[in-house]
């Protein structure tokens, strides 16, 4: 039986033992790093494949998304056209719409562009349910550069719509860029 004698000092033996353990741990860490690198590369490749599939599907269905957006905008336009149509039909119940709009345009022109209309709304009101009598109420709202301009506009409308009654329902002064303006609303009953 052979036996070996270690002639290394205790300090050198400890260093050699530490170096052996370090080599073992480096081998384990290198193996784990290689394994984790391989797994990460595979996961990254799978992720890239999924992203590519998603982009190709989005490109495939992009025309449908564009059609959906166009459909929404067309639906809004159709709704606006229907509202305008209802407005014109409501105006034509009492008098021809062109005449009423022409009267309003003439009254604005007569005010020498000191009055601007922002809202024109025509409502039919049932006064007596038993007799089913109806009257039309035209509500106007706008901006004028002075109180006399509103008064002149009201008088011009009263003369043009002689069969109805025109009255100012509210006026309010406010400043816009160092200029005093009148916010007004009128009601015409006929």
Short mmCIF file of N, CA and C in Angstrom, two decimals:
data_model
loop_
_atom_site.label_atom_id
_atom_site.label_comp_id
_atom_site.label_asym_id
_atom_site.label_seq_id
_atom_site.Cartn_x
_atom_site.Cartn_y
_atom_site.Cartn_z
N UNK A 1 0.82 -1.15 0.00
CA UNK A 1 0.00 0.00 0.00
C UNK A 1 0.87 1.22 0.00
N UNK A 2 0.52 2.10 -0.89
CA UNK A 2 1.30 3.31 -1.02
C UNK A 2 0.62 4.43 -0.26
N UNK A 3 1.34 5.18 0.35
CA UNK A 3 0.80 6.36 1.01
C UNK A 3 1.66 7.54 0.60
N UNK A 4 1.03 8.64 0.47
CA UNK A 4 1.76 9.84 0.06
C UNK A 4 1.82 10.80 1.22
N UNK A 5 2.86 11.50 1.22
CA UNK A 5 3.06 12.47 2.28
C UNK A 5 2.98 13.84 1.64
N UNK A 6 2.19 14.68 2.21
CA UNK A 6 2.02 16.05 1.71
C UNK A 6 3.01 16.92 2.45
N UNK A 7 3.92 17.47 1.69
CA UNK A 7 4.96 18.28 2.31
C UNK A 7 4.63 19.77 2.23
N UNK A 8 3.47 20.09 1.77
CA UNK A 8 3.08 21.51 1.66
C UNK A 8 2.73 22.04 3.04
N UNK A 9 2.99 23.30 3.21
CA UNK A 9 2.65 23.91 4.48
C UNK A 9 1.13 24.03 4.61
N UNK A 10 0.66 24.24 5.81
CA UNK A 10 -0.78 24.34 6.07
C UNK A 10 -1.39 25.50 5.30
N UNK A 11 -0.70 26.59 5.22
CA UNK A 11 -1.21 27.77 4.51
C UNK A 11 -1.32 27.47 3.01
N UNK A 12 -0.33 26.79 2.44
CA UNK A 12 -0.38 26.45 1.01
C UNK A 12 -1.48 25.44 0.72
N UNK A 13 -1.71 24.50 1.64
CA UNK A 13 -2.78 23.53 1.45
C UNK A 13 -4.15 24.22 1.45
N UNK A 14 -4.31 25.19 2.34
CA UNK A 14 -5.58 25.94 2.37
C UNK A 14 -5.78 26.72 1.06
N UNK A 15 -4.73 27.35 0.58
CA UNK A 15 -4.83 28.08 -0.70
C UNK A 15 -5.19 27.14 -1.83
N UNK A 16 -4.59 25.99 -1.85
CA UNK A 16 -4.88 25.02 -2.91
C UNK A 16 -6.33 24.54 -2.82
N UNK A 17 -6.80 24.33 -1.62
CA UNK A 17 -8.20 23.91 -1.42
C UNK A 17 -9.16 25.01 -1.89
N UNK A 18 -8.83 26.26 -1.56
CA UNK A 18 -9.68 27.39 -1.99
C UNK A 18 -9.66 27.49 -3.51
N UNK A 19 -8.49 27.32 -4.12
CA UNK A 19 -8.41 27.38 -5.59
C UNK A 19 -9.21 26.26 -6.23
N UNK A 20 -9.21 25.09 -5.66
CA UNK A 20 -9.99 23.97 -6.20
C UNK A 20 -11.49 24.26 -6.12
N UNK A 21 -11.89 24.80 -4.98
CA UNK A 21 -13.31 25.15 -4.82
C UNK A 21 -13.71 26.26 -5.81
N UNK A 22 -12.83 27.24 -5.98
CA UNK A 22 -13.11 28.32 -6.94
C UNK A 22 -13.23 27.77 -8.36
N UNK A 23 -12.36 26.85 -8.73
CA UNK A 23 -12.46 26.24 -10.06
C UNK A 23 -13.78 25.48 -10.20
N UNK A 24 -14.20 24.77 -9.16
CA UNK A 24 -15.47 24.04 -9.21
C UNK A 24 -16.65 25.02 -9.36
N UNK A 25 -16.64 26.08 -8.55
CA UNK A 25 -17.74 27.06 -8.64
C UNK A 25 -17.72 27.78 -9.99
N UNK A 26 -16.57 28.10 -10.51
CA UNK A 26 -16.49 28.74 -11.84
C UNK A 26 -17.06 27.82 -12.91
N UNK A 27 -16.77 26.52 -12.80
CA UNK A 27 -17.32 25.56 -13.76
C UNK A 27 -18.84 25.50 -13.65
N UNK A 28 -19.34 25.45 -12.40
CA UNK A 28 -20.80 25.42 -12.20
C UNK A 28 -21.44 26.69 -12.74
N UNK A 29 -20.84 27.85 -12.42
CA UNK A 29 -21.41 29.13 -12.90
C UNK A 29 -21.34 29.24 -14.42
N UNK A 30 -20.28 28.77 -15.03
CA UNK A 30 -20.17 28.80 -16.49
C UNK A 30 -21.24 27.91 -17.12
N UNK A 31 -21.46 26.74 -16.54
CA UNK A 31 -22.48 25.83 -17.04
C UNK A 31 -23.87 26.45 -16.91
N UNK A 32 -24.13 27.03 -15.73
CA UNK A 32 -25.44 27.68 -15.51
C UNK A 32 -25.62 28.88 -16.45
N UNK A 33 -24.57 29.65 -16.63
CA UNK A 33 -24.66 30.81 -17.54
C UNK A 33 -24.96 30.36 -18.96
N UNK A 34 -24.31 29.32 -19.40
CA UNK A 34 -24.57 28.79 -20.75
C UNK A 34 -26.01 28.30 -20.85
N UNK A 35 -26.46 27.58 -19.83
CA UNK A 35 -27.84 27.08 -19.83
C UNK A 35 -28.84 28.23 -19.83
N UNK A 36 -28.63 29.22 -18.93
CA UNK A 36 -29.55 30.37 -18.88
C UNK A 36 -29.49 31.20 -20.16
N UNK A 37 -28.31 31.35 -20.73
CA UNK A 37 -28.18 32.07 -22.01
C UNK A 37 -28.97 31.40 -23.11
N UNK A 38 -28.90 30.06 -23.14
CA UNK A 38 -29.65 29.30 -24.15
C UNK A 38 -31.15 29.47 -23.95
N UNK A 39 -31.60 29.39 -22.68
CA UNK A 39 -33.03 29.56 -22.39
C UNK A 39 -33.48 30.97 -22.74
N UNK A 40 -32.68 31.98 -22.39
CA UNK A 40 -33.04 33.38 -22.69
C UNK A 40 -33.09 33.61 -24.20
N UNK A 41 -32.15 33.04 -24.92
CA UNK A 41 -32.15 33.19 -26.38
C UNK A 41 -33.41 32.56 -26.98
N UNK A 42 -33.78 31.40 -26.46
CA UNK A 42 -35.00 30.74 -26.96
C UNK A 42 -36.24 31.58 -26.64
N UNK A 43 -36.32 32.13 -25.43
CA UNK A 43 -37.46 32.96 -25.04
C UNK A 43 -37.50 34.25 -25.88
N UNK A 44 -36.34 34.84 -26.12
CA UNK A 44 -36.27 36.06 -26.95
C UNK A 44 -36.71 35.76 -28.37
N UNK A 45 -36.29 34.62 -28.88
CA UNK A 45 -36.71 34.23 -30.24
C UNK A 45 -38.23 34.03 -30.28
N UNK A 46 -38.81 33.39 -29.25
CA UNK A 46 -40.27 33.19 -29.19
C UNK A 46 -40.98 34.53 -29.10
N UNK A 47 -40.43 35.43 -28.27
CA UNK A 47 -41.03 36.77 -28.15
C UNK A 47 -40.98 37.51 -29.49
N UNK A 48 -39.85 37.47 -30.16
CA UNK A 48 -39.72 38.11 -31.47
C UNK A 48 -40.71 37.54 -32.48
N UNK A 49 -40.90 36.23 -32.43
CA UNK A 49 -41.87 35.59 -33.32
C UNK A 49 -43.28 36.08 -33.04
N UNK A 50 -43.65 36.18 -31.76
CA UNK A 50 -44.99 36.67 -31.39
C UNK A 50 -45.18 38.13 -31.81
N UNK A 51 -44.16 38.95 -31.62
CA UNK A 51 -44.25 40.36 -32.03
C UNK A 51 -44.43 40.45 -33.53
N UNK A 52 -43.68 39.63 -34.26
CA UNK A 52 -43.82 39.64 -35.72
C UNK A 52 -45.22 39.20 -36.14
N UNK A 53 -45.76 38.17 -35.49
CA UNK A 53 -47.13 37.73 -35.79
C UNK A 53 -48.14 38.83 -35.49
N UNK A 54 -47.96 39.52 -34.34
CA UNK A 54 -48.88 40.58 -33.99
C UNK A 54 -48.82 41.72 -35.00
N UNK A 55 -47.63 42.11 -35.40
CA UNK A 55 -47.50 43.18 -36.39
C UNK A 55 -48.10 42.79 -37.73
N UNK A 56 -47.92 41.54 -38.11
CA UNK A 56 -48.50 41.11 -39.39
C UNK A 56 -50.03 41.08 -39.30
N UNK A 57 -50.59 40.68 -38.14
CA UNK A 57 -52.04 40.70 -37.97
C UNK A 57 -52.58 42.13 -37.95
N UNK A 58 -51.85 43.04 -37.27
CA UNK A 58 -52.28 44.44 -37.27
C UNK A 58 -52.25 45.01 -38.68
N UNK A 59 -51.22 44.68 -39.45
CA UNK A 59 -51.15 45.16 -40.83
C UNK A 59 -52.27 44.56 -41.67
N UNK A 60 -52.61 43.31 -41.37
CA UNK A 60 -53.69 42.64 -42.12
C UNK A 60 -55.04 43.29 -41.83
N UNK A 61 -55.27 43.65 -40.55
CA UNK A 61 -56.57 44.20 -40.16
C UNK A 61 -56.59 45.72 -40.10
N UNK A 62 -55.54 46.38 -40.51
CA UNK A 62 -55.50 47.84 -40.51
C UNK A 62 -56.58 48.44 -41.42
N UNK A 63 -56.82 47.87 -42.62
CA UNK A 63 -57.92 48.42 -43.44
C UNK A 63 -59.27 48.37 -42.73
N UNK A 64 -59.49 47.33 -41.93
CA UNK A 64 -60.75 47.25 -41.18
C UNK A 64 -60.83 48.35 -40.12
N UNK A 65 -59.72 48.63 -39.46
CA UNK A 65 -59.70 49.71 -38.47
C UNK A 65 -59.93 51.05 -39.14
N UNK A 66 -59.33 51.25 -40.32
CA UNK A 66 -59.56 52.49 -41.06
C UNK A 66 -61.01 52.61 -41.49
N UNK A 67 -61.61 51.50 -41.92
CA UNK A 67 -63.03 51.52 -42.29
C UNK A 67 -63.91 51.84 -41.09
N UNK A 68 -63.53 51.32 -39.92
CA UNK A 68 -64.30 51.60 -38.70
C UNK A 68 -64.23 53.09 -38.37
N UNK A 69 -63.04 53.69 -38.47
CA UNK A 69 -62.91 55.13 -38.21
C UNK A 69 -63.70 55.93 -39.23
N UNK A 70 -63.60 55.54 -40.50
CA UNK A 70 -64.35 56.25 -41.54
C UNK A 70 -65.85 56.09 -41.31
N UNK A 71 -66.28 54.92 -40.86
CA UNK A 71 -67.69 54.68 -40.58
C UNK A 71 -68.18 55.60 -39.46
N UNK A 72 -67.37 55.78 -38.42
CA UNK A 72 -67.76 56.67 -37.32
C UNK A 72 -67.89 58.11 -37.81
N UNK A 73 -66.93 58.55 -38.62
CA UNK A 73 -67.01 59.93 -39.12
C UNK A 73 -68.20 60.10 -40.06
N UNK A 74 -68.48 59.09 -40.88
CA UNK A 74 -69.64 59.17 -41.77
C UNK A 74 -70.95 59.15 -40.96
N UNK A 75 -70.98 58.38 -39.87
CA UNK A 75 -72.18 58.36 -39.03
C UNK A 75 -72.41 59.74 -38.41
N UNK A 76 -71.33 60.41 -37.99
CA UNK A 76 -71.48 61.77 -37.46
C UNK A 76 -71.99 62.72 -38.54
N UNK A 77 -71.46 62.59 -39.76
CA UNK A 77 -71.92 63.45 -40.85
C UNK A 77 -73.38 63.19 -41.17
N UNK A 78 -73.77 61.92 -41.18
CA UNK A 78 -75.17 61.58 -41.45
C UNK A 78 -76.08 62.15 -40.37
N UNK A 79 -75.65 62.07 -39.12
CA UNK A 79 -76.42 62.62 -38.01
C UNK A 79 -76.56 64.13 -38.16
N UNK A 80 -75.47 64.81 -38.55
CA UNK A 80 -75.54 66.27 -38.74
C UNK A 80 -76.48 66.62 -39.89
N UNK A 81 -76.45 65.84 -40.95
CA UNK A 81 -77.34 66.09 -42.09
C UNK A 81 -78.79 65.87 -41.68
N UNK A 82 -79.04 64.83 -40.88
CA UNK A 82 -80.41 64.58 -40.41
C UNK A 82 -80.91 65.73 -39.54
N UNK A 83 -80.02 66.24 -38.67
CA UNK A 83 -80.41 67.37 -37.83
C UNK A 83 -80.73 68.60 -38.68
N UNK A 84 -79.91 68.85 -39.70
CA UNK A 84 -80.20 69.98 -40.60
C UNK A 84 -81.50 69.75 -41.34
N UNK A 85 -81.74 68.51 -41.76
CA UNK A 85 -82.98 68.19 -42.47
C UNK A 85 -84.19 68.42 -41.56
N UNK A 86 -84.09 67.99 -40.30
CA UNK A 86 -85.19 68.21 -39.37
C UNK A 86 -85.42 69.70 -39.14
N UNK A 87 -84.33 70.47 -39.08
CA UNK A 87 -84.47 71.91 -38.91
C UNK A 87 -85.20 72.53 -40.10
N UNK A 88 -84.79 72.15 -41.30
CA UNK A 88 -85.43 72.70 -42.50
C UNK A 88 -86.89 72.26 -42.58
N UNK A 89 -87.17 70.99 -42.23
CA UNK A 89 -88.57 70.53 -42.25
C UNK A 89 -89.40 71.25 -41.19
N UNK A 90 -88.81 71.51 -40.05
CA UNK A 90 -89.54 72.24 -39.01
C UNK A 90 -89.83 73.66 -39.46
N UNK A 91 -88.89 74.27 -40.15
CA UNK A 91 -89.14 75.61 -40.67
C UNK A 91 -90.21 75.61 -41.75
N UNK A 92 -90.22 74.57 -42.56
CA UNK A 92 -91.16 74.54 -43.68
C UNK A 92 -92.58 74.23 -43.23
N UNK A 93 -92.80 73.82 -41.97
CA UNK A 93 -94.16 73.59 -41.49
C UNK A 93 -94.97 74.89 -41.48
N UNK A 94 -94.35 76.00 -41.14
CA UNK A 94 -95.08 77.26 -41.00
C UNK A 94 -94.92 78.14 -42.24
N UNK A 95 -93.72 78.40 -42.60
CA UNK A 95 -93.39 79.22 -43.76
C UNK A 95 -92.26 78.53 -44.49
N UNK A 96 -92.06 78.86 -45.74
CA UNK A 96 -90.92 78.25 -46.44
C UNK A 96 -89.61 78.61 -45.72
N UNK A 97 -88.77 77.62 -45.61
CA UNK A 97 -87.51 77.80 -44.87
C UNK A 97 -86.63 78.87 -45.49
N UNK A 98 -86.60 78.90 -46.79
CA UNK A 98 -85.75 79.88 -47.47
C UNK A 98 -86.20 81.30 -47.13
N UNK A 99 -87.52 81.50 -47.03
CA UNK A 99 -88.03 82.83 -46.71
C UNK A 99 -87.60 83.25 -45.31
N UNK A 100 -87.76 82.35 -44.33
CA UNK A 100 -87.41 82.69 -42.95
C UNK A 100 -85.91 82.93 -42.82
N UNK A 101 -85.11 82.07 -43.43
CA UNK A 101 -83.67 82.29 -43.38
C UNK A 101 -83.29 83.55 -44.13
N UNK A 102 -84.01 83.83 -45.21
CA UNK A 102 -83.76 85.07 -45.95
C UNK A 102 -84.09 86.29 -45.11
N UNK A 103 -85.19 86.22 -44.35
CA UNK A 103 -85.57 87.34 -43.48
C UNK A 103 -84.49 87.55 -42.42
N UNK A 104 -84.00 86.47 -41.84
CA UNK A 104 -82.94 86.59 -40.84
C UNK A 104 -81.67 87.15 -41.46
N UNK A 105 -81.33 86.69 -42.66
CA UNK A 105 -80.15 87.20 -43.34
C UNK A 105 -80.28 88.68 -43.67
N UNK A 106 -81.48 89.10 -44.09
CA UNK A 106 -81.72 90.50 -44.40
C UNK A 106 -81.61 91.36 -43.14
N UNK A 107 -82.14 90.85 -42.02
CA UNK A 107 -82.07 91.61 -40.76
C UNK A 107 -80.61 91.74 -40.29
N UNK A 108 -79.82 90.72 -40.46
CA UNK A 108 -78.40 90.79 -40.08
C UNK A 108 -77.68 91.77 -40.99
N UNK A 109 -77.98 91.73 -42.28
CA UNK A 109 -77.36 92.65 -43.23
C UNK A 109 -77.77 94.09 -42.93
N UNK A 110 -79.03 94.29 -42.56
CA UNK A 110 -79.51 95.63 -42.25
C UNK A 110 -78.83 96.20 -41.00
N UNK A 111 -78.34 95.34 -40.14
CA UNK A 111 -77.64 95.82 -38.94
C UNK A 111 -76.20 96.21 -39.25
N UNK A 112 -75.83 96.19 -40.51
CA UNK A 112 -74.49 96.57 -40.97
C UNK A 112 -73.42 95.71 -40.30
N UNK A 113 -73.70 94.42 -40.21
CA UNK A 113 -72.77 93.44 -39.65
C UNK A 113 -72.35 93.77 -38.22
N UNK A 114 -73.26 94.35 -37.45
CA UNK A 114 -73.00 94.59 -36.03
C UNK A 114 -73.66 93.51 -35.18
N UNK A 115 -74.41 92.61 -35.83
CA UNK A 115 -75.11 91.52 -35.14
C UNK A 115 -74.71 90.21 -35.81
N UNK A 116 -74.39 89.21 -34.99
CA UNK A 116 -74.02 87.89 -35.51
C UNK A 116 -74.87 86.86 -34.78
N UNK A 117 -75.54 85.99 -35.54
CA UNK A 117 -76.38 84.94 -34.96
C UNK A 117 -75.55 83.69 -34.72
N UNK A 118 -75.74 83.10 -33.53
CA UNK A 118 -75.04 81.87 -33.19
C UNK A 118 -75.98 80.68 -33.09
N UNK A 119 -77.24 80.94 -32.82
CA UNK A 119 -78.19 79.84 -32.62
C UNK A 119 -79.52 80.22 -33.25
N UNK A 120 -80.07 79.31 -34.05
CA UNK A 120 -81.41 79.46 -34.61
C UNK A 120 -82.14 78.16 -34.32
N UNK A 121 -83.21 78.23 -33.55
CA UNK A 121 -83.93 77.02 -33.17
C UNK A 121 -85.42 77.27 -33.29
N UNK A 122 -86.11 76.39 -34.01
CA UNK A 122 -87.55 76.52 -34.21
C UNK A 122 -88.24 75.38 -33.48
N UNK A 123 -89.19 75.74 -32.62
CA UNK A 123 -89.95 74.74 -31.86
C UNK A 123 -91.44 74.94 -32.12
N UNK A 124 -92.15 73.84 -32.22
CA UNK A 124 -93.60 73.89 -32.32
C UNK A 124 -94.18 73.58 -30.95
N UNK A 125 -95.01 74.49 -30.43
CA UNK A 125 -95.58 74.35 -29.09
C UNK A 125 -97.08 74.15 -29.23
N UNK A 126 -97.60 73.13 -28.54
CA UNK A 126 -99.05 72.88 -28.53
C UNK A 126 -99.63 73.68 -27.37
N UNK A 127 -100.52 74.64 -27.69
CA UNK A 127 -101.10 75.50 -26.65
C UNK A 127 -102.30 74.87 -25.99
N UNK A 128 -103.19 74.32 -26.79
CA UNK A 128 -104.44 73.78 -26.25
C UNK A 128 -104.59 72.36 -26.76
N UNK A 129 -104.58 71.41 -25.85
CA UNK A 129 -104.67 70.01 -26.26
C UNK A 129 -106.05 69.68 -26.83
N UNK A 130 -107.09 70.33 -26.33
CA UNK A 130 -108.46 70.03 -26.80
C UNK A 130 -108.63 70.47 -28.25
N UNK A 131 -108.14 71.68 -28.59
CA UNK A 131 -108.30 72.18 -29.95
C UNK A 131 -107.11 71.85 -30.83
N UNK A 132 -106.04 71.33 -30.22
CA UNK A 132 -104.81 70.97 -30.93
C UNK A 132 -104.26 72.15 -31.71
N UNK A 133 -104.30 73.32 -31.09
CA UNK A 133 -103.72 74.50 -31.76
C UNK A 133 -102.23 74.54 -31.46
N UNK A 134 -101.47 74.87 -32.49
CA UNK A 134 -100.03 74.89 -32.37
C UNK A 134 -99.52 76.27 -32.74
N UNK A 135 -98.45 76.67 -32.08
CA UNK A 135 -97.77 77.89 -32.47
C UNK A 135 -96.29 77.58 -32.57
N UNK A 136 -95.61 78.36 -33.38
CA UNK A 136 -94.18 78.16 -33.57
C UNK A 136 -93.41 79.21 -32.79
N UNK A 137 -92.33 78.78 -32.18
CA UNK A 137 -91.46 79.66 -31.43
C UNK A 137 -90.06 79.56 -32.05
N UNK A 138 -89.57 80.71 -32.51
CA UNK A 138 -88.23 80.78 -33.08
C UNK A 138 -87.33 81.43 -32.04
N UNK A 139 -86.33 80.67 -31.60
CA UNK A 139 -85.39 81.18 -30.60
C UNK A 139 -84.07 81.50 -31.30
N UNK A 140 -83.60 82.73 -31.10
CA UNK A 140 -82.36 83.19 -31.70
C UNK A 140 -81.40 83.61 -30.60
N UNK A 141 -80.13 83.36 -30.80
CA UNK A 141 -79.10 83.81 -29.86
C UNK A 141 -77.92 84.28 -30.68
N UNK A 142 -77.27 85.32 -30.18
CA UNK A 142 -76.13 85.85 -30.92
C UNK A 142 -75.35 86.87 -30.14
N UNK A 143 -74.49 87.58 -30.88
CA UNK A 143 -73.61 88.60 -30.30
C UNK A 143 -73.78 89.87 -31.12
N UNK A 144 -73.83 90.99 -30.42
CA UNK A 144 -73.89 92.30 -31.07
C UNK A 144 -72.83 93.19 -30.45
N UNK A 145 -72.45 94.23 -31.19
CA UNK A 145 -71.40 95.09 -30.64
C UNK A 145 -71.95 96.21 -29.76
N UNK A 146 -73.29 96.34 -29.68
CA UNK A 146 -73.88 97.34 -28.79
C UNK A 146 -75.35 97.00 -28.53
N UNK A 147 -75.89 97.64 -27.49
CA UNK A 147 -77.31 97.46 -27.18
C UNK A 147 -78.22 98.01 -28.26
N UNK A 148 -77.94 99.20 -28.82
CA UNK A 148 -78.79 99.71 -29.90
C UNK A 148 -78.80 98.81 -31.13
N UNK A 149 -77.70 98.10 -31.39
CA UNK A 149 -77.67 97.18 -32.53
C UNK A 149 -78.66 96.04 -32.30
N UNK A 150 -78.75 95.56 -31.06
CA UNK A 150 -79.72 94.51 -30.74
C UNK A 150 -81.14 95.04 -30.93
N UNK A 151 -81.38 96.27 -30.46
CA UNK A 151 -82.71 96.88 -30.58
C UNK A 151 -83.08 97.06 -32.05
N UNK A 152 -82.13 97.52 -32.86
CA UNK A 152 -82.39 97.71 -34.29
C UNK A 152 -82.67 96.37 -34.96
N UNK A 153 -81.92 95.33 -34.59
CA UNK A 153 -82.13 94.00 -35.15
C UNK A 153 -83.52 93.49 -34.79
N UNK A 154 -83.93 93.71 -33.52
CA UNK A 154 -85.27 93.29 -33.08
C UNK A 154 -86.36 94.01 -33.86
N UNK A 155 -86.21 95.31 -34.06
CA UNK A 155 -87.21 96.08 -34.80
C UNK A 155 -87.27 95.64 -36.26
N UNK A 156 -86.13 95.37 -36.86
CA UNK A 156 -86.11 94.90 -38.25
C UNK A 156 -86.82 93.57 -38.38
N UNK A 157 -86.58 92.67 -37.42
CA UNK A 157 -87.28 91.38 -37.44
C UNK A 157 -88.78 91.55 -37.23
N UNK A 158 -89.17 92.45 -36.33
CA UNK A 158 -90.60 92.68 -36.07
C UNK A 158 -91.30 93.19 -37.32
N UNK A 159 -90.62 94.06 -38.06
CA UNK A 159 -91.21 94.58 -39.30
C UNK A 159 -91.29 93.49 -40.36
N UNK A 160 -90.26 92.64 -40.44
CA UNK A 160 -90.25 91.59 -41.46
C UNK A 160 -91.24 90.48 -41.11
N UNK A 161 -91.36 90.16 -39.82
CA UNK A 161 -92.30 89.12 -39.37
C UNK A 161 -93.50 89.80 -38.73
N UNK A 162 -94.25 90.50 -39.53
CA UNK A 162 -95.36 91.30 -38.99
C UNK A 162 -96.45 90.44 -38.38
N UNK A 163 -96.52 89.16 -38.74
CA UNK A 163 -97.57 88.29 -38.20
C UNK A 163 -97.18 87.72 -36.84
N UNK A 164 -95.97 87.99 -36.37
CA UNK A 164 -95.51 87.42 -35.10
C UNK A 164 -95.10 88.50 -34.12
N UNK A 165 -94.65 88.06 -32.98
CA UNK A 165 -94.21 88.95 -31.91
C UNK A 165 -92.75 88.61 -31.60
N UNK A 166 -91.89 89.64 -31.64
CA UNK A 166 -90.47 89.46 -31.38
C UNK A 166 -90.13 90.17 -30.08
N UNK A 167 -89.50 89.45 -29.17
CA UNK A 167 -89.12 90.07 -27.91
C UNK A 167 -87.73 89.59 -27.48
N UNK A 168 -87.02 90.49 -26.83
CA UNK A 168 -85.69 90.18 -26.31
C UNK A 168 -85.87 89.45 -24.99
N UNK A 169 -85.32 88.25 -24.88
CA UNK A 169 -85.47 87.49 -23.64
C UNK A 169 -84.31 87.72 -22.68
N UNK A 170 -83.12 87.98 -23.21
CA UNK A 170 -82.00 88.28 -22.30
C UNK A 170 -80.88 88.99 -23.07
N UNK A 171 -80.18 89.86 -22.34
CA UNK A 171 -78.97 90.51 -22.85
C UNK A 171 -77.95 90.51 -21.74
N UNK A 172 -76.69 90.41 -22.14
CA UNK A 172 -75.62 90.39 -21.15
C UNK A 172 -74.39 91.01 -21.79
N UNK A 173 -73.81 91.96 -21.09
CA UNK A 173 -72.61 92.61 -21.58
C UNK A 173 -71.37 91.84 -21.12
N UNK A 174 -70.38 91.79 -22.00
CA UNK A 174 -69.08 91.24 -21.61
C UNK A 174 -67.99 91.85 -22.48
N UNK A 175 -66.76 91.75 -21.99
CA UNK A 175 -65.61 92.32 -22.69
C UNK A 175 -64.84 91.22 -23.39
N UNK A 176 -64.43 91.53 -24.61
CA UNK A 176 -63.58 90.63 -25.37
C UNK A 176 -62.51 91.46 -26.05
N UNK A 177 -61.28 91.35 -25.58
CA UNK A 177 -60.14 92.08 -26.15
C UNK A 177 -60.42 93.58 -26.20
N UNK A 178 -60.71 94.15 -25.08
CA UNK A 178 -60.92 95.60 -24.92
C UNK A 178 -62.16 96.11 -25.68
N UNK A 179 -63.05 95.23 -26.08
CA UNK A 179 -64.27 95.66 -26.78
C UNK A 179 -65.48 95.16 -25.99
N UNK A 180 -66.44 96.05 -25.81
CA UNK A 180 -67.66 95.71 -25.08
C UNK A 180 -68.67 95.12 -26.05
N UNK A 181 -69.15 93.90 -25.77
CA UNK A 181 -70.08 93.19 -26.65
C UNK A 181 -71.34 92.85 -25.87
N UNK A 182 -72.41 92.61 -26.60
CA UNK A 182 -73.71 92.21 -26.03
C UNK A 182 -74.02 90.78 -26.45
N UNK A 183 -74.22 89.92 -25.49
CA UNK A 183 -74.70 88.57 -25.75
C UNK A 183 -76.22 88.63 -25.58
N UNK A 184 -76.97 88.25 -26.60
CA UNK A 184 -78.43 88.44 -26.53
C UNK A 184 -79.13 87.16 -26.98
N UNK A 185 -80.41 87.08 -26.59
CA UNK A 185 -81.28 86.01 -27.10
C UNK A 185 -82.66 86.62 -27.34
N UNK A 186 -83.27 86.20 -28.44
CA UNK A 186 -84.59 86.68 -28.84
C UNK A 186 -85.54 85.50 -28.94
N UNK A 187 -86.84 85.83 -28.83
CA UNK A 187 -87.86 84.82 -29.03
C UNK A 187 -88.93 85.40 -29.95
N UNK A 188 -89.21 84.68 -31.03
CA UNK A 188 -90.23 85.13 -31.99
C UNK A 188 -91.38 84.12 -31.92
N UNK A 189 -92.57 84.61 -31.65
CA UNK A 189 -93.77 83.77 -31.58
C UNK A 189 -94.65 84.06 -32.77
N UNK A 190 -95.07 83.01 -33.46
CA UNK A 190 -96.04 83.17 -34.55
C UNK A 190 -96.83 81.89 -34.75
#
